[in-house]
Coordinates of C-alpha atoms in Angstrom, one line a residue:
M154 CA -0.4 0.1 0.3
K155 CA 1.2 2.8 -0.7
K156 CA 2.1 5.3 1.7
L157 CA -1.2 7.7 2.7
T158 CA -1.4 11.3 4.0
P159 CA -3.3 13.1 6.2
S160 CA -5.9 15.6 4.5
N161 CA -7.1 18.4 6.5
R162 CA -8.2 17.2 9.9
R163 CA -9.6 13.6 8.5
I164 CA -9.4 11.2 10.5
V165 CA -10.7 7.1 10.9
L166 CA -12.3 7.1 14.0
A167 CA -12.7 3.2 15.2
S168 CA -15.9 3.5 17.6
G169 CA -19.8 3.5 17.4
S170 CA -19.8 6.1 19.8
P171 CA -21.4 9.7 19.5
R172 CA -19.8 10.8 22.0
R173 CA -16.4 10.4 20.9
L174 CA -17.3 12.0 17.7
E175 CA -19.0 14.9 19.0
L176 CA -15.2 15.3 20.9
A177 CA -13.4 14.6 17.9
R178 CA -15.3 17.1 15.8
R179 CA -15.2 19.6 19.0
I180 CA -11.6 20.2 18.1
G181 CA -11.3 19.8 14.2
F182 CA -11.0 16.7 13.1
E183 CA -13.5 15.1 9.8
P184 CA -13.5 11.8 11.1
H185 CA -14.4 8.9 8.8
I186 CA -16.8 6.6 11.4
V187 CA -15.3 2.8 10.5
V188 CA -17.0 0.2 13.9
S189 CA -15.0 -2.8 15.2
D190 CA -16.1 -5.6 16.5
V191 CA -13.4 -6.8 18.6
P192 CA -15.3 -9.1 21.0
E193 CA -15.0 -6.7 25.3
V194 CA -14.2 -9.4 27.0
K195 CA -11.6 -8.9 30.2
T196 CA -9.6 -13.0 30.7
T197 CA -8.7 -12.8 34.2
S198 CA -5.0 -12.1 35.0
E199 CA -5.4 -8.2 33.3
S200 CA -5.2 -5.3 35.4
P201 CA -7.8 -3.2 33.7
A202 CA -5.8 -0.8 33.1
D203 CA -4.1 -3.7 30.3
Y204 CA -7.4 -5.0 29.3
T205 CA -8.5 -0.9 27.9
R206 CA -5.0 -0.7 26.1
R207 CA -5.2 -4.1 24.9
L208 CA -8.7 -3.3 23.5
A209 CA -7.5 0.1 22.7
F210 CA -5.3 -1.1 20.2
L211 CA -7.6 -4.5 18.6
K212 CA -9.6 -2.5 18.2
A213 CA -7.7 0.2 16.1
Q214 CA -5.7 -2.8 14.3
G215 CA -9.2 -4.3 13.8
V216 CA -10.6 -1.4 11.7
A217 CA -7.7 -0.9 9.7
E218 CA -7.3 -4.8 8.3
K219 CA -10.8 -3.8 7.6
L220 CA -9.4 -0.6 5.6
A221 CA -6.3 -2.7 4.7
G222 CA -5.7 -1.8 0.3
S223 CA -8.2 1.4 0.6
D224 CA -6.0 4.8 -0.7
E225 CA -9.4 6.7 -0.2
I226 CA -9.5 7.1 3.7
A227 CA -7.1 8.9 5.6
D228 CA -3.7 7.6 7.3
W229 CA -4.6 8.1 11.1
I230 CA -6.7 5.8 13.4
L231 CA -8.0 6.7 16.6
A232 CA -9.1 4.4 18.5
A233 CA -10.4 4.0 23.1
D234 CA -12.0 2.4 25.0
T235 CA -13.5 3.4 28.3
I236 CA -14.0 1.5 31.6
V237 CA -15.9 2.0 34.8
V238 CA -13.4 -0.1 37.4
L239 CA -15.1 0.6 41.5
G240 CA -12.9 -1.5 43.5
E241 CA -11.5 -4.3 41.8
E242 CA -15.2 -4.8 40.1
V243 CA -14.8 -3.6 35.9
L244 CA -18.4 -2.2 35.4
E245 CA -18.7 -2.0 31.7
K246 CA -22.1 -0.9 29.9
P247 CA -25.3 -2.9 31.8
V248 CA -26.9 -5.5 30.3
D249 CA -30.3 -4.4 31.3
L250 CA -32.0 -1.8 34.0
A251 CA -31.6 -4.5 36.2
D252 CA -27.0 -4.7 36.1
A253 CA -27.5 -1.1 35.5
R254 CA -29.9 -0.6 38.8
R255 CA -27.3 -2.4 40.2
M256 CA -24.2 -0.6 39.0
L257 CA -25.8 3.0 40.4
K258 CA -26.2 1.4 43.5
Q259 CA -23.1 0.9 43.6
L260 CA -21.8 3.9 43.0
S261 CA -23.0 5.8 45.6
G262 CA -22.0 7.5 47.2
N263 CA -18.8 6.2 46.8
S264 CA -15.3 6.5 44.6
H265 CA -14.5 5.2 41.5
T266 CA -11.7 5.3 39.1
V267 CA -12.5 5.8 34.9
I268 CA -10.7 3.8 32.2
T269 CA -10.2 5.3 28.5
S270 CA -7.5 3.5 27.1
F271 CA -6.4 5.1 23.7
C272 CA -4.6 3.9 19.7
W273 CA -3.3 6.3 17.3
W274 CA -2.1 3.5 14.0
S275 CA -0.9 5.0 11.5
R276 CA -1.6 2.8 8.5
S277 CA 1.9 4.1 6.8
G278 CA 2.5 0.8 9.2
H279 CA 4.3 0.7 12.8
D280 CA 7.5 2.3 13.3
A281 CA 8.7 0.7 16.6
S282 CA 11.5 4.2 16.3
Q283 CA 8.5 6.6 17.2
N284 CA 6.7 3.8 19.3
L285 CA 3.7 3.5 16.5
P286 CA 1.0 2.6 17.2
I287 CA 0.6 4.6 19.5
V288 CA -1.0 3.6 23.2
R289 CA -2.2 5.0 25.8
S290 CA -3.8 5.4 29.1
V291 CA -5.3 7.4 31.6
E292 CA -7.4 7.2 34.7
T293 CA -10.0 10.1 36.9
T294 CA -11.2 9.5 39.7
V295 CA -15.4 10.1 40.1
Y296 CA -16.9 10.7 43.8
F297 CA -20.7 10.2 43.4
R298 CA -23.8 11.6 45.7
E299 CA -25.7 9.8 48.4
L300 CA -28.7 7.9 45.5
S301 CA -32.6 7.1 46.9
D302 CA -33.6 4.5 45.2
A303 CA -36.5 7.6 43.8
M304 CA -33.5 9.0 42.2
I305 CA -32.2 6.3 40.7
E306 CA -35.1 5.1 39.1
R307 CA -35.5 8.6 37.5
Y308 CA -32.0 8.1 36.0
L309 CA -32.9 4.8 34.8
A310 CA -36.5 5.9 32.9
T311 CA -34.0 8.2 31.0
G312 CA -32.5 5.7 28.9
E313 CA -29.2 7.2 29.0
S314 CA -27.8 4.7 31.7
M315 CA -27.8 1.5 29.3
D316 CA -25.1 2.6 26.3
K317 CA -22.3 3.6 29.1
A318 CA -19.9 2.1 30.9
G319 CA -21.4 2.2 34.4
S320 CA -24.7 3.1 33.6
Y321 CA -24.3 6.9 33.2
G322 CA -22.7 9.6 30.8
A323 CA -21.5 12.6 33.9
Q324 CA -21.4 14.8 30.2
D325 CA -25.6 14.6 30.2
I326 CA -28.5 14.0 32.7
G327 CA -25.8 11.7 34.8
S328 CA -24.0 15.5 35.9
I329 CA -26.4 15.1 38.5
L330 CA -25.0 11.9 40.1
V331 CA -21.2 13.1 39.8
R332 CA -20.2 14.9 43.0
K333 CA -16.4 15.9 41.6
I334 CA -14.3 14.5 39.1
E335 CA -10.2 14.3 39.8
G336 CA -8.4 14.5 36.0
S337 CA -9.8 14.6 32.7
Y338 CA -13.4 15.4 32.3
F339 CA -13.3 14.2 28.8
S340 CA -11.8 11.2 29.9
V341 CA -14.5 10.1 32.1
V342 CA -17.0 11.2 28.5
G343 CA -15.2 9.0 27.1
L344 CA -11.9 10.7 25.1
P345 CA -9.0 11.8 26.6
I346 CA -8.5 14.9 24.7
C347 CA -5.6 16.5 25.7
E348 CA -3.8 13.2 25.9
V349 CA -4.6 12.5 22.5
I350 CA -3.1 15.4 20.6
E351 CA 0.0 15.4 22.1
A352 CA 0.8 12.0 21.7
L353 CA 0.2 12.3 17.6
Q354 CA 2.0 15.9 18.6
E355 CA 4.8 13.9 19.5
V356 CA 5.4 11.9 16.7
G357 CA 4.8 14.7 14.2
A358 CA 2.1 14.2 12.9
L359 CA 0.2 16.7 14.4
E360 CA 1.2 19.4 11.8
N361 CA -0.8 18.2 9.1
Y362 CA -3.6 18.9 11.1
P363 CA -4.2 22.5 11.1
F364 CA -4.8 23.4 14.8
P365 CA -4.5 27.2 15.2
L366 CA -3.0 26.5 18.9
L367 CA -0.5 23.7 18.4

């Protein structure tokens, strides 16, 4: 495959998350969406951070394989994975309403960790000297207020829980549940913008994109 050159603000976003798409667009990217189909199953030997890094890497790799042979789409692929960790338990997207209710009751009045890992993958090829592909993790501590059963039921009725790790969205109605965040707010939403841009800048790829601040 010939070497690809990023055009203007085009990237490939290996995610169907509307929140990641919105954040990528906010900072000037024009993402082409290609959703990966990597199974999200944690092995017993993995730490939560290792788990999210593996998924981010595999999502990017899977999308790169889907796009093999095509030179009409941007070079850089961005993939990410977000989980909520409470104690030793990983809270991912709920399987049903009862599962979402269980998670919210566990989070009530407690602090938990949100881990988002991301991967920048260049379709032009790997480069060990530049540590490509780039895989990074960002951890943030989130503090929940005490939630009454009635508050949990009202939140569940919004339908917001069902497609989010930990069964809540800090950027929407779920912000009412969050008392304090220590770390990256955008990582909690699903894409740690500062770290994502820093990583692209480190390998000299950001010069292809017209970001006025950098």
